[in-house]
Tab-separated table of C-alpha atoms in Angstrom:
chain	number	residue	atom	x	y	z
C	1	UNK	CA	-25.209	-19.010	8.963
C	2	UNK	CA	-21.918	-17.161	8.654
C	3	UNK	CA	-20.087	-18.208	5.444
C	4	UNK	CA	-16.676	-18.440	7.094
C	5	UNK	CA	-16.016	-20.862	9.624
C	6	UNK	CA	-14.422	-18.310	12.119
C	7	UNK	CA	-15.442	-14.559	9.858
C	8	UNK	CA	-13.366	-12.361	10.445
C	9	UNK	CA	-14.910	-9.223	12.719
C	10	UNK	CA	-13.578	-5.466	13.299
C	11	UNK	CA	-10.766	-5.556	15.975
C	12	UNK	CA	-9.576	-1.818	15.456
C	13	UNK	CA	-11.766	1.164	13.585
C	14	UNK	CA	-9.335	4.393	12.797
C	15	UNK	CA	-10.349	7.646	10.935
C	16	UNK	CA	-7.350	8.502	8.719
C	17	UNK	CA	-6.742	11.773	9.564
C	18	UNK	CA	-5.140	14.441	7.331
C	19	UNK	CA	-1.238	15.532	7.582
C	20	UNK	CA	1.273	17.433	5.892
C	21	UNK	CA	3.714	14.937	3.655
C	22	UNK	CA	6.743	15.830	1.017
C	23	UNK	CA	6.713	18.807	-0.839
C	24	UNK	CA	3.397	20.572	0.300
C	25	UNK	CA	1.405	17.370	-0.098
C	26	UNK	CA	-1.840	16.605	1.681
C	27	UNK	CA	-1.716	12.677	3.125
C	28	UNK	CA	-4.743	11.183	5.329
C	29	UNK	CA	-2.449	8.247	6.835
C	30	UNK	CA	-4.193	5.366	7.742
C	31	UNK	CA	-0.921	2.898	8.671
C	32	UNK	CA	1.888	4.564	10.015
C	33	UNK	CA	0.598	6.559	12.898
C	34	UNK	CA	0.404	6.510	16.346
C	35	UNK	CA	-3.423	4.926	16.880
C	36	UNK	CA	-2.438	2.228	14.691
C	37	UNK	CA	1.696	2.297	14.184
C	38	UNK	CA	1.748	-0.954	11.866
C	39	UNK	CA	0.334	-3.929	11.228
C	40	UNK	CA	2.734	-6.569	9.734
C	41	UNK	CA	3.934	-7.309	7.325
C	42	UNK	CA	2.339	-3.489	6.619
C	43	UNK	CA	4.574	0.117	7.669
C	44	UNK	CA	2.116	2.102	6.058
C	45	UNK	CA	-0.622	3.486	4.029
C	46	UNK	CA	-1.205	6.911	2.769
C	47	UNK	CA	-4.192	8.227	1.161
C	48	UNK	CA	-2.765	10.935	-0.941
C	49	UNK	CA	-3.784	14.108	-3.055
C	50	UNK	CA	-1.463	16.111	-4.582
C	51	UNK	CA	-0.988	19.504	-6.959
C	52	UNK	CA	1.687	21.167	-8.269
C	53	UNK	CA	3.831	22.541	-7.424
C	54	UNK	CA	3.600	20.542	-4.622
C	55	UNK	CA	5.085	16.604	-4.674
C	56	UNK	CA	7.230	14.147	-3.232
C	57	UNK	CA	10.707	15.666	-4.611
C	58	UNK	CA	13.884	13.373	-4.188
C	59	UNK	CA	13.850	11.205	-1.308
C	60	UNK	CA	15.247	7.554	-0.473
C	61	UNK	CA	14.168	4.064	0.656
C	62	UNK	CA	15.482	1.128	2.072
C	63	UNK	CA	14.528	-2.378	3.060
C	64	UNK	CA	10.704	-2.287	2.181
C	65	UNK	CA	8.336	-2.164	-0.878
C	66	UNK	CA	6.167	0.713	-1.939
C	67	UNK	CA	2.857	0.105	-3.706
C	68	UNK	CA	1.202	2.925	-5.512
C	69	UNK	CA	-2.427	2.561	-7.109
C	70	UNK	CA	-3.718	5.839	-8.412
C	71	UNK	CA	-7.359	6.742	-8.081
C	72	UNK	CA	-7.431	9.586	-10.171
C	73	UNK	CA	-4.791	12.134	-12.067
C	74	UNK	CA	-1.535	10.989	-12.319
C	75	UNK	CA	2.107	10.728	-10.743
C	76	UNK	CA	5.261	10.701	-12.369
C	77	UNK	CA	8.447	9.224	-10.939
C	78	UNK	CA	11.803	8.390	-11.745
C	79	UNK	CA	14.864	7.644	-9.735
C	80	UNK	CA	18.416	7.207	-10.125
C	81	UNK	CA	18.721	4.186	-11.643
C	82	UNK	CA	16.868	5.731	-15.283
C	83	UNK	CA	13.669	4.483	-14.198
C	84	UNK	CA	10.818	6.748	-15.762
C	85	UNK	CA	7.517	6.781	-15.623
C	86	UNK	CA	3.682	8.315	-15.168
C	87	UNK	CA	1.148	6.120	-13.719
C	88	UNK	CA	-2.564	7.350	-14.247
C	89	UNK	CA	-6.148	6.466	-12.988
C	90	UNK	CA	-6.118	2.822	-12.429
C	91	UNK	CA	-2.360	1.921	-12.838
C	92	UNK	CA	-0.187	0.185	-10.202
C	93	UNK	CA	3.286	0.863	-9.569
C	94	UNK	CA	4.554	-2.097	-7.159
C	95	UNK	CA	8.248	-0.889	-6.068
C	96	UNK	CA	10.401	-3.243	-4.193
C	97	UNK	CA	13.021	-0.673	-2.806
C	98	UNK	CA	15.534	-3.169	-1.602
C	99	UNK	CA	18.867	-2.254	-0.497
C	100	UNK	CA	18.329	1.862	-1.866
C	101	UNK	CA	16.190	3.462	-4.260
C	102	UNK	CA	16.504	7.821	-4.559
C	103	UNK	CA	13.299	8.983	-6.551
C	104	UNK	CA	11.163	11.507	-7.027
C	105	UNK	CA	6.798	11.338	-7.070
C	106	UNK	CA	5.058	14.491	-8.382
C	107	UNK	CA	2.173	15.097	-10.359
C	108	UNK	CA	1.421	14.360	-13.568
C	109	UNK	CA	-1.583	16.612	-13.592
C	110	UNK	CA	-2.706	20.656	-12.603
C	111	UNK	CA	-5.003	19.371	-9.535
C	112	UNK	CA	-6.945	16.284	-8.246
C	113	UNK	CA	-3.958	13.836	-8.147
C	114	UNK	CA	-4.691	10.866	-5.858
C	115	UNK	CA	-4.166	7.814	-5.079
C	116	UNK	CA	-3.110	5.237	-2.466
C	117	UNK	CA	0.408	4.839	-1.073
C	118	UNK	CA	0.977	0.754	0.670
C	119	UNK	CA	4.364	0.107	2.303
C	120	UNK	CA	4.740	-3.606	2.502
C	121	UNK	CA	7.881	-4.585	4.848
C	122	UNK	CA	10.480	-7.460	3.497
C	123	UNK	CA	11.746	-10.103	5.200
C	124	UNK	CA	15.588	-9.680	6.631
C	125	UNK	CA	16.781	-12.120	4.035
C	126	UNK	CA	15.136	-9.617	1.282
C	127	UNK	CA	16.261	-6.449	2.555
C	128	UNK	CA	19.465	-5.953	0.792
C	129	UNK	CA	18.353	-7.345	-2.858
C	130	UNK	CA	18.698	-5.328	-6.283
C	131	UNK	CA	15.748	-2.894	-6.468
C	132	UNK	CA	12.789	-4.356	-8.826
C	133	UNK	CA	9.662	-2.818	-10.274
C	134	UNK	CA	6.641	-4.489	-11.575
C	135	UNK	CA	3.820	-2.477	-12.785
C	136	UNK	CA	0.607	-2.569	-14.523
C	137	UNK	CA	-1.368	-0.410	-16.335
C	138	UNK	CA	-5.040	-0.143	-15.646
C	139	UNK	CA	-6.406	-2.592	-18.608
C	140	UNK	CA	-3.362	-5.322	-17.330
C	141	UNK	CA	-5.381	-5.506	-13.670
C	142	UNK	CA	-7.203	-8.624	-13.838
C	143	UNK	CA	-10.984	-7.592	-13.013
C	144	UNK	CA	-14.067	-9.536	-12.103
C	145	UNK	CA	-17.159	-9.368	-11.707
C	146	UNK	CA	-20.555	-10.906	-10.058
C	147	UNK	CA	-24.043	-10.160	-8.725
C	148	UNK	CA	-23.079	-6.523	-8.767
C	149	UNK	CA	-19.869	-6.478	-6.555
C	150	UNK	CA	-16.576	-6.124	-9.236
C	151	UNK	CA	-12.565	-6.358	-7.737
C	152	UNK	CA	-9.925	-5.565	-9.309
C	153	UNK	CA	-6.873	-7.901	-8.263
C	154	UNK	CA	-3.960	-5.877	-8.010
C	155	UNK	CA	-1.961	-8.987	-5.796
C	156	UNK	CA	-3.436	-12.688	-4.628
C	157	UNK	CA	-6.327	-14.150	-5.830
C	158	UNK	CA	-10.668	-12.996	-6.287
C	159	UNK	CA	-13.440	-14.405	-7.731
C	160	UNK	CA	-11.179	-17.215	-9.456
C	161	UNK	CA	-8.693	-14.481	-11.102
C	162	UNK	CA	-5.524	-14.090	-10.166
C	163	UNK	CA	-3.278	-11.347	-10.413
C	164	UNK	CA	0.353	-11.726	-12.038
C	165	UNK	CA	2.141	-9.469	-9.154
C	166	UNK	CA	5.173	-11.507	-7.612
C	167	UNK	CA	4.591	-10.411	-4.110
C	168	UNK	CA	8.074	-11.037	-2.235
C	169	UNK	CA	6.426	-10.896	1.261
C	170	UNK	CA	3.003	-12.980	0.272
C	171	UNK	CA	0.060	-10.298	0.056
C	172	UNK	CA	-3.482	-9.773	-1.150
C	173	UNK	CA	-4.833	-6.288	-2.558
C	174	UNK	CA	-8.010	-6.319	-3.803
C	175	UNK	CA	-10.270	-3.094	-5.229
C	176	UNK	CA	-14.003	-3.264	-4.308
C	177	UNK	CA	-16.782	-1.603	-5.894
C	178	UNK	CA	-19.991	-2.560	-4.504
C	179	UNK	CA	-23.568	-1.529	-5.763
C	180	UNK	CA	-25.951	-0.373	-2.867
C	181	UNK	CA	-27.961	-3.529	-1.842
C	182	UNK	CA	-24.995	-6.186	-2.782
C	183	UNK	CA	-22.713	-8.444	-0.313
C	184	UNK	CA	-19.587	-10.379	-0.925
C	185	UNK	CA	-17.655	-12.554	0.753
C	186	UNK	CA	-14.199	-12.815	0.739
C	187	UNK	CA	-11.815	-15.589	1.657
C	188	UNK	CA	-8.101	-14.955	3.561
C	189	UNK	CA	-5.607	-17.065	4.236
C	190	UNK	CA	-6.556	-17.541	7.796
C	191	UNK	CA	-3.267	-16.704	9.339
C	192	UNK	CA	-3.089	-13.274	7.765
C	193	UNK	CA	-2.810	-9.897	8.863
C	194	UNK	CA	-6.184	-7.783	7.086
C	195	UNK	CA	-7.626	-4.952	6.844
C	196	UNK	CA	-9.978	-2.442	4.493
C	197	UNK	CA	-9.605	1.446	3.788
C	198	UNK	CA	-13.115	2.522	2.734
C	199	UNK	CA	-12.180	5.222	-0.727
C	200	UNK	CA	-16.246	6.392	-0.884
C	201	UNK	CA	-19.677	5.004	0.292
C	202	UNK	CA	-20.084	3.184	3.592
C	203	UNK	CA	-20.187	-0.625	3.973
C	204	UNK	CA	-21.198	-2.948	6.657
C	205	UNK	CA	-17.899	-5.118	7.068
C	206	UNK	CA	-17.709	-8.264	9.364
C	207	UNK	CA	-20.571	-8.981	11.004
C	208	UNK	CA	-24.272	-8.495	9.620
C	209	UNK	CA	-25.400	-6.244	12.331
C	210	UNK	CA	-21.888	-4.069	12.448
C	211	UNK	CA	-22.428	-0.056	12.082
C	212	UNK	CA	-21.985	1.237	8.510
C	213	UNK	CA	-18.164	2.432	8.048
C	214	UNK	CA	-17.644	6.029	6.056
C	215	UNK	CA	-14.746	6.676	3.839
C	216	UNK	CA	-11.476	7.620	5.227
C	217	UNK	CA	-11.991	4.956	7.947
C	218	UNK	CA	-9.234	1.689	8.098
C	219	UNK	CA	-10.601	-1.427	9.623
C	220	UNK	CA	-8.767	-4.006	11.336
C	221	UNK	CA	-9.707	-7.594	11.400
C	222	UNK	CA	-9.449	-10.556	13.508
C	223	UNK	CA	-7.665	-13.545	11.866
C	224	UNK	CA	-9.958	-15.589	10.163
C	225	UNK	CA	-10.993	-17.692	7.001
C	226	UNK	CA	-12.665	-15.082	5.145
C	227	UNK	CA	-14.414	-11.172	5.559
C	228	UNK	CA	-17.975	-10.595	4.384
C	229	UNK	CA	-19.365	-7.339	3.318
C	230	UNK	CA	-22.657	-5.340	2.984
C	231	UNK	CA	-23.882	-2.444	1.059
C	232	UNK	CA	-26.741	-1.712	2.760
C	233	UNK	CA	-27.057	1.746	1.637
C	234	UNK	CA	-28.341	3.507	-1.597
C	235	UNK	CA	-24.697	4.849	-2.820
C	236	UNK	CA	-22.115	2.388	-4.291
C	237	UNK	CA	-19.223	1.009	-1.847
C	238	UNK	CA	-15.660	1.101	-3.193
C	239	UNK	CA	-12.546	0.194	-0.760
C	240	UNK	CA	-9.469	-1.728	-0.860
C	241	UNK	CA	-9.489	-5.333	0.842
C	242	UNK	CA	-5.432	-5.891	1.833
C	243	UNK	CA	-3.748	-9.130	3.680
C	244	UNK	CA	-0.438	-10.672	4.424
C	245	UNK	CA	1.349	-12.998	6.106
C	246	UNK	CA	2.969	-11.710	8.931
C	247	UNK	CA	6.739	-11.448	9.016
C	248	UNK	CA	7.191	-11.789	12.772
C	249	UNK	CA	10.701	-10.000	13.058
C	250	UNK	CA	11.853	-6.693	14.852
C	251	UNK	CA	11.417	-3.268	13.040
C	252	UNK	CA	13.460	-0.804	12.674
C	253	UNK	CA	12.454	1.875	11.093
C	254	UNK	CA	13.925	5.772	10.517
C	255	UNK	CA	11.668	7.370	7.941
C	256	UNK	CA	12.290	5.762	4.620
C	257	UNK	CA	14.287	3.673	6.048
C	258	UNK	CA	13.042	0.283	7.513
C	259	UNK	CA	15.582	-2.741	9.085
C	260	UNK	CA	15.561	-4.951	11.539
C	261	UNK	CA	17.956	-3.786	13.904
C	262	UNK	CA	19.476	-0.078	15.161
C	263	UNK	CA	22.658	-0.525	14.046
C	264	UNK	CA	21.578	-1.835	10.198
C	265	UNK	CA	19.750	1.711	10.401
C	266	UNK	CA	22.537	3.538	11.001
C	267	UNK	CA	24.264	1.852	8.725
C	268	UNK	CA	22.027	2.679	6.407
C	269	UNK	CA	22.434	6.242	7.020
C	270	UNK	CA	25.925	6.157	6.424
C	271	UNK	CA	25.649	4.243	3.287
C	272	UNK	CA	23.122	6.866	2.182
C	273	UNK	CA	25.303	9.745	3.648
C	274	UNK	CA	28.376	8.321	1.433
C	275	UNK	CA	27.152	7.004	-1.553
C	276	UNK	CA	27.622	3.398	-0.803
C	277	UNK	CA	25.833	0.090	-0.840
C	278	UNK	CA	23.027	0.702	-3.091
C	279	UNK	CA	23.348	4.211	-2.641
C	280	UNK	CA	26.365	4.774	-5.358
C	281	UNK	CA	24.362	7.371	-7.390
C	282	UNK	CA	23.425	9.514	-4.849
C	283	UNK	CA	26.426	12.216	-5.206
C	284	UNK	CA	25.574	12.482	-9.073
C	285	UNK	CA	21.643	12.346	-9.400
C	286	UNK	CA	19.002	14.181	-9.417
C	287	UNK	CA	15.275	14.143	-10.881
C	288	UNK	CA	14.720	16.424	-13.855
């Protein structure tokens, strides 16, 4: 007996191959490519490792929300607002860009920085607000645990705990770890976009009888009530579990920016070009 009433099953299996990003950076995109483009409400997701002196040096974004969960190191940021800040093993930045955000990422330490990069896309009425961030350090992520699997809830809702986020376009993002020998099963709001990014260890996701999934790899589900998961092997099982409701609008996207039409991009371009809309600072900022 399944525990869903229609389980969500692998549609899509893609190994996140490693490119060049920023400053020198090392990225293994798993979103944001052309095997799997997007998946809305999501643009992107990078799984990133970074060392000085390379980084993510001054750059801009528009009309989306960045979500950055670091796995290990650290990353420091700060844009031209007077935002500052280093987020370390464990803490969540959640970045709604708005109409224009400049910053800078780079490392907070001398190697191993990584961590995982989400774009989330906003909704045309949501494009254009005030830039916000929300974050939480690692001992502020509500955790839970049972019968072996634990989740961290970074947005939406596990094991009865629920995660103080304010997710503008409605999302889930949930941190497994799973010890070999343990299963879990995991509702979704059945008309959801979902799908996992396996960090280390191989699971069984979907279906009993699936083939194990390695690290690196993003799955794609079917839409369905729930996902269940296996660790059938001798190694703990640690991923991220991510869903949201699908926008259903056009995309327009030119790098770090992301509208709904052609002409709001290049109108976007020229805002950023002359310091306008969001973008006053521009002409007289720059990361220290």
């Amino acid at each position: 007996m399944s525990a869903f009433h229609t389980p969500r099953l692998v549609l899509k299996k893609v190994l996140a191959k490693s490119q060049h990003e920023g400053d020198g950076a090392v990225v293994r995109r798993a979103i944001g490519r052309s095997d799997l483009n997007n998946l809305d409400p999501f643009l992107m997701l990078d799984h990133f490792s970074v060392s000085p002196p390379a980084g993510f040096p001054d750059h801009p974004h528009r009309g989306f929300e960045t979500v950055t969960y670091m796995l290990e190191g650290g990353l420091t940021h700060q844009d031209f607002a007077g935002h500052k800040g280093t987020i370390r093993s464990g803490d969540v930045q959640w970045m709604t860009a708005g109409r224009g955000i400049i910053h800078s990422e780079m490392p907070a330490e001398a190697s191993n920085n990584k961590g995982l990069q989400l774009w989330i896309n906003l909704s045309a009425k949501d494009k254009m607000i005030e830039p916000n961030y929300q974050e939480l350090p690692s001992e502020n992520i509500p955790t839970a645990e049972k019968d072996g699997v634990q989740v961290r809830v970074i947005a939406g809702e596990a094991m009865g705990v629920h995660s103080p986020v304010y997710t503008r376009t409605p999302t889930m993002y949930l941190v497994f770890s799973m010890m070999p020998g343990t299963e879990w099963h995991q509702t979704i709001p059945e008309s959801w976009n979902s799908f996992v990014y396996v960090i280390e260890g191989e699971g069984v996701f979907g279906c009993p009888t699936s083939s194990p999934t390695a690290p690196h790899h993003v799955l794609v589900f079917t839409l369905g009530d729930g996902l269940s998961v296996w660790n059938n092997s001798s190694k703990p099982l640690k991923f991220v579990l991510i869903g949201g409701q699908p926008l259903d609008e056009p995309v327009a996207q030119y790098g770090p920016f992301v509208m709904n039409t052609q002409s709001e991009i290049e109108k976007t371009i020229e805002d950023y070009h002359y310091g306008r809309n969001g973008f006053e600072m521009r002409k007289y900022w720059s990361s220290q």
